[in-house]
Coordinates of C-alpha atoms in Angstrom, one line a residue:
M1 CA 95.4 -34.2 38.5
L2 CA 99.0 -33.2 38.4
I3 CA 100.7 -36.7 38.5
R4 CA 99.5 -40.3 38.2
E5 CA 101.9 -43.2 38.6
S6 CA 102.4 -46.3 40.8
V7 CA 103.1 -45.7 44.4
A8 CA 106.5 -47.4 44.0
S9 CA 107.4 -44.9 41.2
A10 CA 106.3 -42.0 43.4
A11 CA 108.5 -43.4 46.2
A12 CA 111.5 -43.5 43.9
E13 CA 110.9 -39.9 42.7
I14 CA 110.6 -38.7 46.3
Q15 CA 113.9 -40.4 47.0
S16 CA 115.6 -38.6 44.1
G17 CA 113.8 -35.3 44.8
A18 CA 112.3 -35.2 41.3
L19 CA 108.7 -35.6 42.3
Y20 CA 108.4 -32.0 43.7
F21 CA 109.9 -30.5 40.5
H22 CA 107.4 -32.5 38.4
L23 CA 104.5 -31.4 40.6
A24 CA 105.5 -27.7 40.4
D25 CA 105.9 -27.9 36.6
R26 CA 102.5 -29.6 36.1
F27 CA 100.9 -27.1 38.6
V28 CA 102.0 -24.1 36.5
H29 CA 100.9 -25.7 33.3
T30 CA 97.5 -26.7 34.7
H31 CA 96.6 -23.6 36.7
G32 CA 98.5 -20.8 35.0
Y33 CA 100.4 -19.6 38.1
Q34 CA 103.1 -20.8 40.6
P35 CA 102.2 -23.0 43.5
S36 CA 102.4 -21.2 46.9
S37 CA 105.2 -21.8 49.4
S38 CA 102.6 -23.6 51.6
E39 CA 101.6 -25.8 48.7
R40 CA 105.2 -26.8 48.1
R41 CA 105.8 -27.4 51.8
S42 CA 102.8 -29.6 52.0
W43 CA 104.1 -31.8 49.1
E44 CA 107.5 -32.1 50.7
R45 CA 106.3 -33.0 54.2
S46 CA 103.0 -34.9 53.6
L47 CA 103.5 -36.9 50.4
P48 CA 106.5 -38.9 51.8
A49 CA 104.4 -39.7 54.9
L50 CA 101.6 -41.1 52.7
V51 CA 103.8 -42.9 50.1
N52 CA 105.9 -44.6 52.8
T53 CA 102.8 -45.8 54.6
V54 CA 101.3 -47.2 51.4
M55 CA 104.6 -48.9 50.6
E56 CA 104.8 -50.4 54.1
A57 CA 101.3 -51.8 53.5
G58 CA 102.7 -53.7 50.6
L59 CA 100.7 -51.7 48.0
G60 CA 103.5 -50.3 45.8
E61 CA 101.7 -51.4 42.6
V62 CA 98.6 -49.3 43.5
E63 CA 98.2 -46.2 41.4
V64 CA 98.4 -42.8 43.1
M65 CA 96.7 -39.7 41.6
L66 CA 98.2 -36.6 43.2
E67 CA 96.3 -33.3 43.4
Y68 CA 93.2 -34.8 41.7
T69 CA 90.9 -32.1 40.5
L70 CA 87.2 -32.8 41.3
P71 CA 84.9 -32.6 38.2
L72 CA 83.6 -29.1 37.2
T73 CA 85.5 -27.4 40.0
S74 CA 89.0 -26.1 40.9
K75 CA 89.0 -28.0 44.2
R76 CA 91.6 -30.7 44.5
A77 CA 91.9 -33.9 46.6
D78 CA 95.4 -34.4 47.9
A79 CA 95.6 -38.0 46.6
I80 CA 93.4 -40.8 45.3
L81 CA 94.7 -44.4 45.6
A82 CA 93.3 -46.6 42.8
G83 CA 93.4 -50.3 42.8
V84 CA 91.5 -53.6 43.1
H85 CA 89.4 -54.5 46.1
P86 CA 91.0 -57.6 47.8
K87 CA 87.6 -59.4 48.2
T88 CA 85.2 -58.2 45.5
R89 CA 87.9 -57.8 42.8
E90 CA 86.2 -54.6 41.7
P91 CA 87.9 -51.3 41.2
S92 CA 88.5 -49.7 44.5
Y93 CA 89.4 -46.1 45.4
V94 CA 90.6 -44.4 48.5
V95 CA 90.5 -40.6 48.7
V96 CA 93.2 -39.3 51.2
E97 CA 93.3 -35.8 52.7
L98 CA 96.7 -35.0 54.2
K99 CA 97.3 -32.6 57.1
Q100 CA 100.5 -31.5 58.7
W101 CA 98.7 -30.5 61.9
T102 CA 100.2 -31.6 65.2
E103 CA 97.2 -30.6 67.4
A104 CA 93.6 -29.8 66.5
H105 CA 90.3 -29.9 68.4
P106 CA 86.7 -29.7 67.3
D107 CA 84.6 -26.6 67.7
E108 CA 82.4 -27.1 70.7
E109 CA 79.3 -25.9 69.0
A110 CA 79.9 -27.0 65.5
P111 CA 81.7 -30.4 65.3
R112 CA 82.1 -30.2 61.5
L113 CA 84.5 -27.3 62.2
C114 CA 87.8 -27.5 64.1
H115 CA 90.5 -25.2 65.5
V116 CA 94.2 -25.8 64.7
D117 CA 96.9 -24.8 67.1
G118 CA 99.1 -22.0 65.7
M119 CA 96.9 -21.4 62.7
R120 CA 94.2 -18.8 61.7
S121 CA 91.8 -17.7 64.4
R122 CA 88.6 -18.7 62.5
P123 CA 87.6 -22.3 62.5
M124 CA 88.5 -24.7 59.6
L125 CA 86.6 -27.6 58.2
N126 CA 87.1 -30.9 60.1
P127 CA 89.2 -33.1 57.8
I128 CA 86.8 -36.0 58.3
E129 CA 84.0 -33.8 56.8
Q130 CA 86.4 -32.5 54.1
V131 CA 87.3 -35.9 52.8
R132 CA 83.7 -37.2 53.1
G133 CA 82.6 -34.2 51.0
Y134 CA 85.2 -35.1 48.3
C135 CA 83.9 -38.7 48.2
D136 CA 80.3 -37.6 48.0
Y137 CA 81.1 -35.1 45.3
L138 CA 83.0 -37.7 43.2
T139 CA 80.1 -40.2 43.3
R140 CA 77.7 -37.5 42.2
F141 CA 79.7 -36.2 39.2
N142 CA 82.0 -39.0 38.0
G143 CA 80.1 -41.6 35.9
A144 CA 82.6 -44.3 36.7
L145 CA 81.0 -44.5 40.1
D146 CA 77.4 -44.6 38.9
G147 CA 75.8 -47.4 40.9
R148 CA 79.2 -48.2 42.3
E149 CA 79.2 -45.8 45.3
H150 CA 80.5 -48.7 47.5
Q151 CA 83.8 -48.6 45.5
I152 CA 85.0 -45.3 47.1
A153 CA 86.3 -44.7 50.6
G154 CA 87.9 -41.7 52.2
A155 CA 90.4 -41.1 55.0
A156 CA 92.0 -38.0 56.6
Y157 CA 95.6 -38.7 57.7
L158 CA 97.2 -36.4 60.2
H159 CA 100.7 -37.9 60.1
N160 CA 102.3 -35.4 62.5
A161 CA 99.5 -35.6 65.1
T162 CA 98.8 -38.1 68.0
E163 CA 95.6 -39.4 69.2
F164 CA 96.0 -37.2 72.3
G165 CA 96.5 -34.1 70.2
A166 CA 93.8 -34.5 67.6
G167 CA 91.8 -37.6 68.4
A168 CA 88.7 -35.6 69.5
L169 CA 88.1 -34.7 65.9
D170 CA 86.3 -37.9 65.4
I171 CA 83.3 -36.3 67.1
A172 CA 82.3 -35.4 63.6
G173 CA 81.4 -39.1 63.2
Q174 CA 83.5 -41.5 61.2
S175 CA 82.1 -43.4 58.2
R176 CA 83.3 -45.4 55.2
R177 CA 83.9 -42.2 53.3
G178 CA 85.2 -40.3 56.3
R179 CA 87.8 -42.2 58.3
F180 CA 90.4 -40.5 60.5
F181 CA 94.0 -41.6 61.4
T182 CA 96.8 -39.9 63.4
G183 CA 100.5 -40.6 63.1
D184 CA 100.5 -42.8 66.1
K185 CA 97.7 -44.9 64.6
R186 CA 99.6 -45.6 61.4
G187 CA 99.1 -49.3 61.9
K188 CA 95.4 -48.8 61.8
F189 CA 95.7 -46.7 58.7
I190 CA 97.7 -49.5 57.0
E191 CA 95.0 -52.0 58.0
F192 CA 92.4 -49.7 56.5
L193 CA 94.3 -49.5 53.2
Q194 CA 94.8 -53.2 53.0
E195 CA 91.0 -53.7 53.6
H196 CA 90.3 -51.7 50.4
L197 CA 93.3 -52.3 48.1
A198 CA 94.9 -55.5 47.0
P199 CA 98.7 -55.7 46.4
E200 CA 98.5 -55.6 42.6
S201 CA 98.4 -53.1 39.8
G202 CA 95.8 -50.3 40.0
A203 CA 96.4 -49.0 36.5
L204 CA 93.0 -50.3 35.1
A205 CA 91.1 -48.8 38.0
A206 CA 92.8 -45.5 37.6
D207 CA 92.0 -45.6 33.8
A208 CA 88.3 -46.2 34.6
L209 CA 88.1 -43.2 37.0
Q210 CA 89.9 -41.0 34.5
A211 CA 87.6 -42.1 31.7
G212 CA 84.4 -41.7 33.7
K213 CA 81.9 -39.5 32.0
I214 CA 81.4 -36.2 33.9
K215 CA 77.8 -35.7 34.7
P216 CA 76.2 -32.2 34.2
S217 CA 76.6 -29.8 37.0
T218 CA 73.6 -29.1 39.2
Q219 CA 72.3 -25.7 38.1
L220 CA 71.2 -23.5 41.0
I221 CA 68.1 -22.3 39.1
D222 CA 67.0 -25.9 38.2
V223 CA 66.9 -27.1 41.8
A224 CA 66.0 -23.9 43.7
A225 CA 62.5 -25.0 44.7
Q226 CA 63.7 -28.3 46.1
E227 CA 66.6 -26.7 47.9
I228 CA 64.3 -24.2 49.7
R229 CA 61.3 -26.5 50.4
D230 CA 62.5 -30.1 50.6
R231 CA 66.2 -30.9 51.2
E232 CA 69.7 -29.9 50.5
Q233 CA 70.5 -30.3 46.8
F234 CA 74.2 -29.3 46.8
R235 CA 77.3 -30.8 48.3
L236 CA 79.2 -27.9 49.8
L237 CA 83.0 -28.3 49.8
A238 CA 85.8 -27.1 51.9
E239 CA 85.4 -23.3 52.6
Q240 CA 81.8 -23.3 51.4
Q241 CA 81.0 -25.7 54.2
V242 CA 83.0 -23.6 56.7
A243 CA 80.9 -20.5 55.8
Y244 CA 77.6 -22.5 56.0
E245 CA 78.5 -24.0 59.4
L246 CA 79.7 -20.6 60.8
V247 CA 76.4 -19.0 59.9
L248 CA 74.4 -21.8 61.6
K249 CA 76.6 -21.6 64.7
A250 CA 76.1 -17.8 64.8
V251 CA 72.4 -18.3 64.6
R252 CA 72.4 -20.6 67.6
N253 CA 74.6 -18.2 69.6
S254 CA 72.4 -15.2 68.7
R255 CA 69.5 -16.9 70.4
Q256 CA 71.2 -18.6 73.3
A257 CA 73.7 -15.9 74.3
D258 CA 72.0 -12.8 72.7
N259 CA 75.0 -12.3 70.4
K260 CA 75.1 -10.5 67.1
E261 CA 77.8 -11.3 64.5
V262 CA 78.5 -10.2 61.0
I263 CA 79.8 -12.8 58.5
V264 CA 81.3 -11.9 55.1
V265 CA 82.0 -14.5 52.4
T266 CA 84.3 -13.3 49.6
G267 CA 85.0 -15.1 46.3
G268 CA 85.3 -14.7 42.6
P269 CA 82.8 -15.7 39.9
G270 CA 81.5 -19.2 40.3
S271 CA 83.1 -19.8 43.8
G272 CA 79.7 -20.9 45.1
K273 CA 78.5 -17.7 46.9
S274 CA 74.9 -18.0 45.7
V275 CA 74.9 -21.8 46.3
I276 CA 75.9 -21.1 49.9
A277 CA 73.1 -18.4 50.1
L278 CA 70.5 -20.7 48.8
S279 CA 71.6 -23.7 51.0
L280 CA 71.4 -21.5 54.1
L281 CA 68.1 -20.1 53.2
G282 CA 66.7 -23.5 52.6
E283 CA 68.0 -24.9 55.9
L284 CA 66.8 -22.0 57.9
Y285 CA 63.4 -22.0 56.3
R286 CA 63.0 -25.7 57.1
Q287 CA 64.1 -25.0 60.7
G288 CA 61.4 -22.4 61.0
R289 CA 64.0 -19.6 61.5
S290 CA 63.2 -16.0 60.3
A291 CA 65.6 -15.6 57.4
L292 CA 65.4 -13.6 54.1
H293 CA 67.5 -13.4 51.0
A294 CA 68.3 -10.0 49.6
T295 CA 70.2 -8.7 46.5
G296 CA 70.6 -5.6 44.4
S297 CA 69.8 -7.5 41.3
A298 CA 66.3 -7.3 39.9
S299 CA 67.0 -10.2 37.5
F300 CA 68.2 -12.6 40.2
T301 CA 65.5 -11.7 42.7
K302 CA 62.6 -11.9 40.2
T303 CA 64.0 -15.2 38.8
M304 CA 64.2 -16.7 42.3
R305 CA 60.7 -15.6 43.1
K306 CA 59.4 -17.3 40.0
V307 CA 61.5 -20.5 40.1
A308 CA 62.0 -21.2 43.8
G309 CA 58.7 -19.7 44.9
S310 CA 56.6 -21.3 42.1
R311 CA 53.0 -21.6 43.3
K312 CA 54.0 -20.8 46.9
R313 CA 53.7 -17.1 48.0
E314 CA 55.4 -17.9 51.3
V315 CA 58.6 -18.8 49.5
Q316 CA 58.4 -15.9 47.0
D317 CA 58.4 -13.5 50.0
L318 CA 61.8 -14.8 51.1
F319 CA 63.5 -12.9 48.3
K320 CA 63.9 -9.2 48.8
Y321 CA 65.9 -6.2 47.6
F322 CA 68.6 -4.3 49.5
N323 CA 66.4 -1.3 49.7
S324 CA 63.6 -3.3 51.4
F325 CA 64.9 -2.7 55.0
M326 CA 64.8 1.1 55.5
T327 CA 62.1 0.7 58.1
A328 CA 62.8 -2.9 59.2
E329 CA 62.6 -3.7 62.9
R330 CA 66.1 -3.8 64.5
N331 CA 67.3 -7.4 64.8
G332 CA 63.8 -8.5 63.7
L333 CA 65.3 -11.4 61.6
D334 CA 67.5 -14.3 62.7
V335 CA 69.5 -14.0 59.4
L336 CA 69.6 -11.7 56.5
I337 CA 71.6 -13.2 53.6
C338 CA 72.9 -10.4 51.3
D339 CA 73.9 -12.0 48.1
E340 CA 75.8 -10.1 45.4
A341 CA 76.7 -7.6 48.2
H342 CA 79.1 -5.7 46.0
R343 CA 75.9 -4.2 44.5
M344 CA 75.1 -2.3 47.8
R345 CA 74.6 1.4 47.4
Q346 CA 75.3 4.4 49.6
T347 CA 71.7 4.8 50.5
S348 CA 68.4 3.0 49.9
A349 CA 66.5 6.3 49.5
N350 CA 65.6 7.5 46.0
R351 CA 63.4 10.3 44.7
Y352 CA 60.2 8.2 45.4
T353 CA 61.1 7.6 49.0
R354 CA 58.7 9.2 51.5
A355 CA 60.2 11.9 53.7
A356 CA 59.1 9.9 56.8
D357 CA 61.2 6.9 55.6
R358 CA 64.4 8.9 54.9
T359 CA 66.5 7.9 57.9
G360 CA 69.8 9.1 56.6
K361 CA 71.4 5.7 57.3
R362 CA 73.7 4.1 54.9
Q363 CA 72.4 1.0 53.2
V364 CA 75.0 -1.2 54.7
E365 CA 73.9 -0.1 58.2
E366 CA 70.3 -0.9 57.4
L367 CA 71.2 -4.4 56.4
I368 CA 73.4 -5.0 59.4
D369 CA 70.7 -3.7 61.8
A370 CA 67.9 -5.8 60.2
A371 CA 69.2 -9.2 61.6
R372 CA 71.0 -10.8 64.4
V373 CA 73.3 -12.5 61.9
P374 CA 73.8 -10.4 58.7
V375 CA 75.6 -12.4 56.0
F376 CA 77.3 -10.7 53.1
L377 CA 78.5 -12.5 50.0
L378 CA 80.5 -10.5 47.6
D379 CA 83.1 -10.2 44.8
E380 CA 84.6 -6.6 44.6
H381 CA 85.6 -7.2 41.0
Q382 CA 81.9 -7.4 40.0
V383 CA 81.1 -3.8 40.8
V384 CA 79.8 -2.5 37.4
R385 CA 77.8 0.6 38.1
P386 CA 78.6 4.0 39.6
G387 CA 77.3 4.1 43.2
E388 CA 77.7 0.4 43.8
M389 CA 80.1 0.3 46.8
G390 CA 79.8 -3.1 48.5
S391 CA 83.3 -4.1 49.8
L392 CA 84.8 -5.9 52.7
H393 CA 86.3 -2.6 54.0
E394 CA 82.9 -0.9 53.9
I395 CA 81.2 -3.7 55.8
E396 CA 84.0 -4.0 58.4
D397 CA 83.9 -0.2 59.0
A398 CA 80.1 -0.2 59.5
A399 CA 80.3 -3.2 61.9
A400 CA 83.2 -1.7 63.9
A401 CA 81.2 1.5 64.4
K402 CA 78.5 -0.7 66.0
G403 CA 81.0 -2.7 68.0
L404 CA 80.2 -5.9 66.2
P405 CA 82.7 -8.7 65.4
V406 CA 83.2 -9.7 61.7
T407 CA 84.1 -13.2 60.5
T408 CA 85.5 -13.4 57.0
V409 CA 85.5 -16.6 54.9
P410 CA 87.4 -16.3 51.6
L411 CA 86.4 -18.9 49.0
D412 CA 89.4 -20.1 47.0
G413 CA 87.7 -22.6 44.7
Q414 CA 85.4 -22.0 41.8
F415 CA 82.7 -24.0 40.0
R416 CA 82.1 -21.9 36.9
C417 CA 84.1 -21.9 33.7
G418 CA 84.5 -25.7 34.1
G419 CA 86.4 -25.2 37.3
S420 CA 89.4 -23.8 35.3
D421 CA 91.7 -21.7 37.4
A422 CA 93.8 -21.1 34.3
Y423 CA 90.8 -19.5 32.5
L424 CA 89.9 -17.2 35.3
E425 CA 93.6 -16.2 35.6
W426 CA 93.6 -15.5 31.8
V427 CA 90.5 -13.3 32.1
V428 CA 91.8 -11.1 35.0
R429 CA 95.2 -10.8 33.5
L430 CA 93.7 -9.9 30.1
L431 CA 91.6 -7.1 31.6
G432 CA 94.4 -5.8 33.8
L433 CA 92.5 -6.6 37.0
E434 CA 95.7 -8.4 38.2
D435 CA 99.3 -7.3 37.7
G436 CA 101.5 -8.8 35.0
G437 CA 99.6 -8.0 31.8
P438 CA 97.8 -10.4 29.4
I439 CA 99.1 -13.9 28.9
A440 CA 98.7 -16.4 26.1
W441 CA 95.9 -18.9 26.6
E442 CA 97.0 -22.5 26.9
P443 CA 94.1 -24.8 26.1
D444 CA 93.1 -27.1 29.0
S445 CA 90.7 -29.9 29.4
K446 CA 88.2 -27.8 31.4
M447 CA 87.3 -24.7 29.4
E448 CA 87.3 -23.9 25.7
L449 CA 88.2 -20.4 24.5
M450 CA 87.8 -19.1 20.9
V451 CA 88.0 -15.9 19.0
A452 CA 85.5 -15.3 16.3
D453 CA 86.1 -13.1 13.2
S454 CA 82.5 -11.9 13.0
P455 CA 79.3 -11.9 15.1
E456 CA 77.8 -14.2 12.4
E457 CA 80.5 -16.8 13.0
M458 CA 80.0 -16.5 16.8
E459 CA 76.3 -16.9 16.6
A460 CA 76.5 -19.9 14.2
F461 CA 78.9 -21.7 16.5
L462 CA 76.6 -21.1 19.5
E463 CA 73.6 -22.3 17.5
D464 CA 75.5 -25.5 16.7
R465 CA 76.1 -26.0 20.4
R466 CA 72.4 -25.5 21.2
S467 CA 71.5 -28.1 18.6
Q468 CA 73.6 -30.5 20.7
G469 CA 71.5 -29.8 23.8
Y470 CA 73.7 -27.1 25.4
G471 CA 72.5 -23.8 26.7
A472 CA 74.0 -20.7 25.1
R473 CA 73.7 -16.9 25.3
M474 CA 75.2 -13.9 23.6
S475 CA 76.1 -10.8 25.6
A476 CA 77.8 -7.5 24.9
G477 CA 79.2 -4.4 26.4
Y478 CA 76.7 -1.5 26.7
C479 CA 77.8 0.1 23.4
W480 CA 74.5 0.4 21.5
K481 CA 71.4 2.5 22.4
W482 CA 68.6 0.5 23.9
T483 CA 65.0 1.0 22.7
T484 CA 63.1 0.6 26.0
K485 CA 59.6 1.7 24.9
I486 CA 58.0 -0.7 22.5
A487 CA 54.4 -0.2 21.2
P488 CA 52.0 -3.2 21.8
G489 CA 52.3 -5.8 19.0
Q490 CA 55.7 -4.5 17.9
S491 CA 58.7 -6.9 17.7
L492 CA 62.0 -6.1 19.5
P493 CA 64.0 -3.5 17.5
E494 CA 67.4 -4.7 16.5
D495 CA 69.5 -2.2 18.3
V496 CA 72.8 -4.1 18.3
V497 CA 74.1 -3.5 14.8
I498 CA 77.5 -4.7 13.6
G499 CA 78.0 -4.4 9.9
G500 CA 75.2 -6.4 8.3
W501 CA 74.5 -8.3 11.5
A502 CA 71.8 -7.0 13.8
R503 CA 70.1 -8.4 16.9
P504 CA 67.9 -6.9 19.7
W505 CA 68.9 -6.3 23.2
N506 CA 67.1 -8.5 25.8
V507 CA 63.7 -7.3 26.7
Y508 CA 63.6 -4.2 28.8
G509 CA 61.0 -4.7 31.6
D510 CA 58.9 -7.3 33.2
R511 CA 56.7 -8.5 30.3
A512 CA 57.6 -10.9 27.4
V513 CA 57.7 -9.2 24.0
A514 CA 57.1 -11.2 20.7
G515 CA 58.1 -14.5 22.3
A516 CA 61.2 -13.0 24.0
P517 CA 61.2 -13.5 27.8
P518 CA 61.2 -10.6 30.3
S519 CA 64.6 -9.3 31.2
A520 CA 64.7 -11.1 34.6
L521 CA 64.4 -14.5 32.8
W522 CA 66.6 -13.8 29.8
A523 CA 69.5 -15.9 31.2
T524 CA 67.3 -18.9 32.2
D525 CA 64.5 -19.1 29.6
P526 CA 65.6 -21.0 26.4
A527 CA 63.8 -18.2 24.4
G528 CA 66.5 -15.8 25.6
F529 CA 68.8 -16.9 22.8
G530 CA 68.6 -14.5 19.8
Q531 CA 68.7 -11.4 22.0
V532 CA 71.9 -9.9 23.3
G533 CA 72.2 -9.7 27.0
C534 CA 73.9 -6.9 29.0
V535 CA 75.8 -7.1 32.3
Y536 CA 72.7 -6.4 34.3
T537 CA 70.8 -9.5 33.0
T538 CA 73.8 -11.8 33.0
Q539 CA 75.3 -11.0 36.4
G540 CA 74.6 -13.8 38.9
F541 CA 73.7 -16.4 36.2
E542 CA 75.6 -19.0 34.2
Y543 CA 75.0 -21.0 31.0
D544 CA 77.0 -23.7 29.1
W545 CA 78.3 -21.6 26.3
S546 CA 78.9 -17.8 26.3
G547 CA 79.4 -15.5 23.3
V548 CA 80.8 -12.1 24.3
I549 CA 80.9 -9.1 22.1
M550 CA 83.5 -6.6 23.1
G551 CA 82.4 -3.2 21.9
P552 CA 84.3 0.0 21.2
D553 CA 84.1 1.0 24.9
L554 CA 87.3 -1.1 25.6
V555 CA 90.0 -1.3 22.9
W556 CA 93.6 -2.3 22.7
R557 CA 96.0 0.5 21.8
D558 CA 99.8 0.8 21.9
G559 CA 100.2 -2.2 24.3
R560 CA 97.4 -1.3 26.7
W561 CA 93.6 -1.2 27.2
V562 CA 91.9 2.1 26.6
A563 CA 88.4 2.7 27.8
D564 CA 86.4 5.1 25.6
R565 CA 83.6 6.6 27.7
A566 CA 82.0 8.2 24.6
A567 CA 81.5 4.7 23.1
S568 CA 79.5 3.6 26.1
K569 CA 75.7 4.1 25.9
D570 CA 75.2 3.1 29.5
P571 CA 73.0 5.8 31.1
V572 CA 74.5 5.2 34.5
F573 CA 77.7 6.9 33.4
K574 CA 77.2 10.6 33.9
K575 CA 79.5 13.5 32.8
S576 CA 80.5 13.8 36.4
T577 CA 81.6 10.1 36.7
P578 CA 85.5 10.2 36.8
Y579 CA 87.3 8.5 33.9
E580 CA 89.1 6.2 36.4
D581 CA 85.8 4.9 37.6
V582 CA 84.4 4.5 34.1
D583 CA 87.6 2.6 33.1
R584 CA 87.4 0.3 36.2
L585 CA 83.7 -0.4 35.8
I586 CA 84.0 -1.2 32.1
R587 CA 86.7 -3.7 32.8
N588 CA 84.7 -5.3 35.6
T589 CA 81.7 -5.5 33.2
Y590 CA 83.7 -7.6 30.7
K591 CA 85.0 -9.7 33.6
V592 CA 81.4 -10.6 34.4
L593 CA 80.5 -11.3 30.8
L594 CA 83.6 -13.4 30.2
T595 CA 82.9 -15.6 33.3
R596 CA 79.3 -16.8 32.6
G597 CA 80.2 -19.8 30.5
M598 CA 80.4 -23.3 32.1
K599 CA 82.0 -25.1 29.1
G600 CA 83.3 -22.4 26.8
T601 CA 83.5 -18.8 25.7
V602 CA 83.6 -17.3 22.2
I603 CA 84.9 -13.7 22.0
Y604 CA 84.3 -11.2 19.2
S605 CA 85.6 -7.6 19.3
T606 CA 84.2 -4.9 17.0
D607 CA 87.6 -3.4 16.8
A608 CA 90.1 -4.8 14.4
E609 CA 93.2 -4.0 16.5
T610 CA 91.6 -5.6 19.5
R611 CA 90.7 -8.7 17.6
A612 CA 94.3 -9.0 16.5
K613 CA 95.5 -8.8 20.1
L614 CA 93.0 -11.5 21.1
R615 CA 94.1 -13.7 18.3
E616 CA 97.7 -13.3 19.4
L617 CA 96.8 -14.4 22.9
V618 CA 94.6 -17.3 21.9
Q619 CA 96.5 -20.1 20.2
A620 CA 95.8 -20.9 16.6
E621 CA 94.2 -24.3 17.2
A622 CA 91.7 -22.8 19.7
R623 CA 91.1 -19.3 18.3
T624 CA 88.5 -20.0 15.6
P625 CA 85.2 -21.8 16.1
T626 CA 84.8 -25.1 14.4
P627 CA 83.0 -24.6 11.1
V628 CA 79.3 -25.5 11.4
G629 CA 77.8 -28.1 9.1

């Protein structure tokens, strides 16, 4: 959270104007960038409306926690009021979502969505559903609410709206965790607050919520089978829920009105794209709709077939590759979910494709044609191979040529890297994927970052974390030759050699070798530790602790990064691949590798000058792993 204090103190700071400066200062420190003008405007217009109402309710001693970050994510609740329940005397919490809207009405076909006058054309999440989602998420991940789910309530407060202008939003269904009040129902809102909070100090209740042990995040792979076959395992938040609801709405329309619509979901690492994909696939499968999941990643597809489709061929067959639709029936599916769509290629045809199947169509066209509702989930900064060309522009052009509407949903939150916006900002600035140049890392409470002086030090640190029950993996840039053919009975050759330290690459192929898992399972099988993964086996996966070896293909020289194509052993880079493309793809590769860790990342560079730059950027107290033993 950005600020925690009594409501009376917040009221005094609002009166003096100091609160907004404090919020902005804390925002920069926490997230690593300046708050937007809309964020500042929201504080200046909505916080006084909330604080004044709470003061009028006689609850000035209640604690208010502003911009409260939900565990393991970058998503924030506008405010949480912490106090004592007037009847039970237990801690009591009210999550408040504030909106400046004056008029809003629910989507006629999807009541969890709404349309706001004067704002973007695509629907937004109904604020009742938004605050309900925040409450549900908190009860799932904050240990202070374990067995005490009754202690939390939620309300959306549209302080500028009237019942006439926005009252229809309650079609989403109100509940304890999802109440709804407009400005002309302020008296009802005051009554609601007084029902849940006593007029006394809320400091101890706020302490308890802050001290609540954070439960482990739900790993997609661990619950894949239940998600597909049984019931929803994830609580989608904010724009994730918008994307989910828009797809289901488009599916209904495609049948009822014979419509076809393309939906694109964009977002960075850990923003929840694959969670949305799996949630949709599970819901559509349980509804009996014809839906398939497709990706360009062999590792991800094979893993999902094994884990989600365990002992059930029908579920295994839901997972396909992008090149599986060359001869597909036009609109033969209700939905085709194209995950990791940045890995699309120009064409599905290769040298083994039969002449009869060579249609000449681009792969993006084949995927759009295959379903009434094609859904693309992508991150353009994760393109790591020449020939990968999935982009929003590419999809929009292909859809426009067919006269099809495109709805785009950008995901602004993220659930990887401990939910640390500051860490993601550090990575993209480090690699020059955003303007401004590298910035110093300021340790936060969400993500740990360290620089190791040797691969031995990095591995020992990760081994120590594994002994504590955490998952860990080592990965590297593709800077060492890879022995792909291994005779039966032979162990994996130690191809990655750095001084006196040597380790094998992950297995190349679909069979386990000498106890090491096949390549598709390297990121998820505990036996994957001890081998070094590459970008093609890490992409799409996550683990608690990530060790990243930066090889000589990207080094720091004279104040800038220099990509050395000669140092790359990746066979996908041909002599004809332009240097600009090699440079961009190598940087994207390290972005993927550096954003796999959920709890922390340890970096080692084989280049002394690059290590020196990394040490300069990572503060002394955080730069070196804690000695083991």
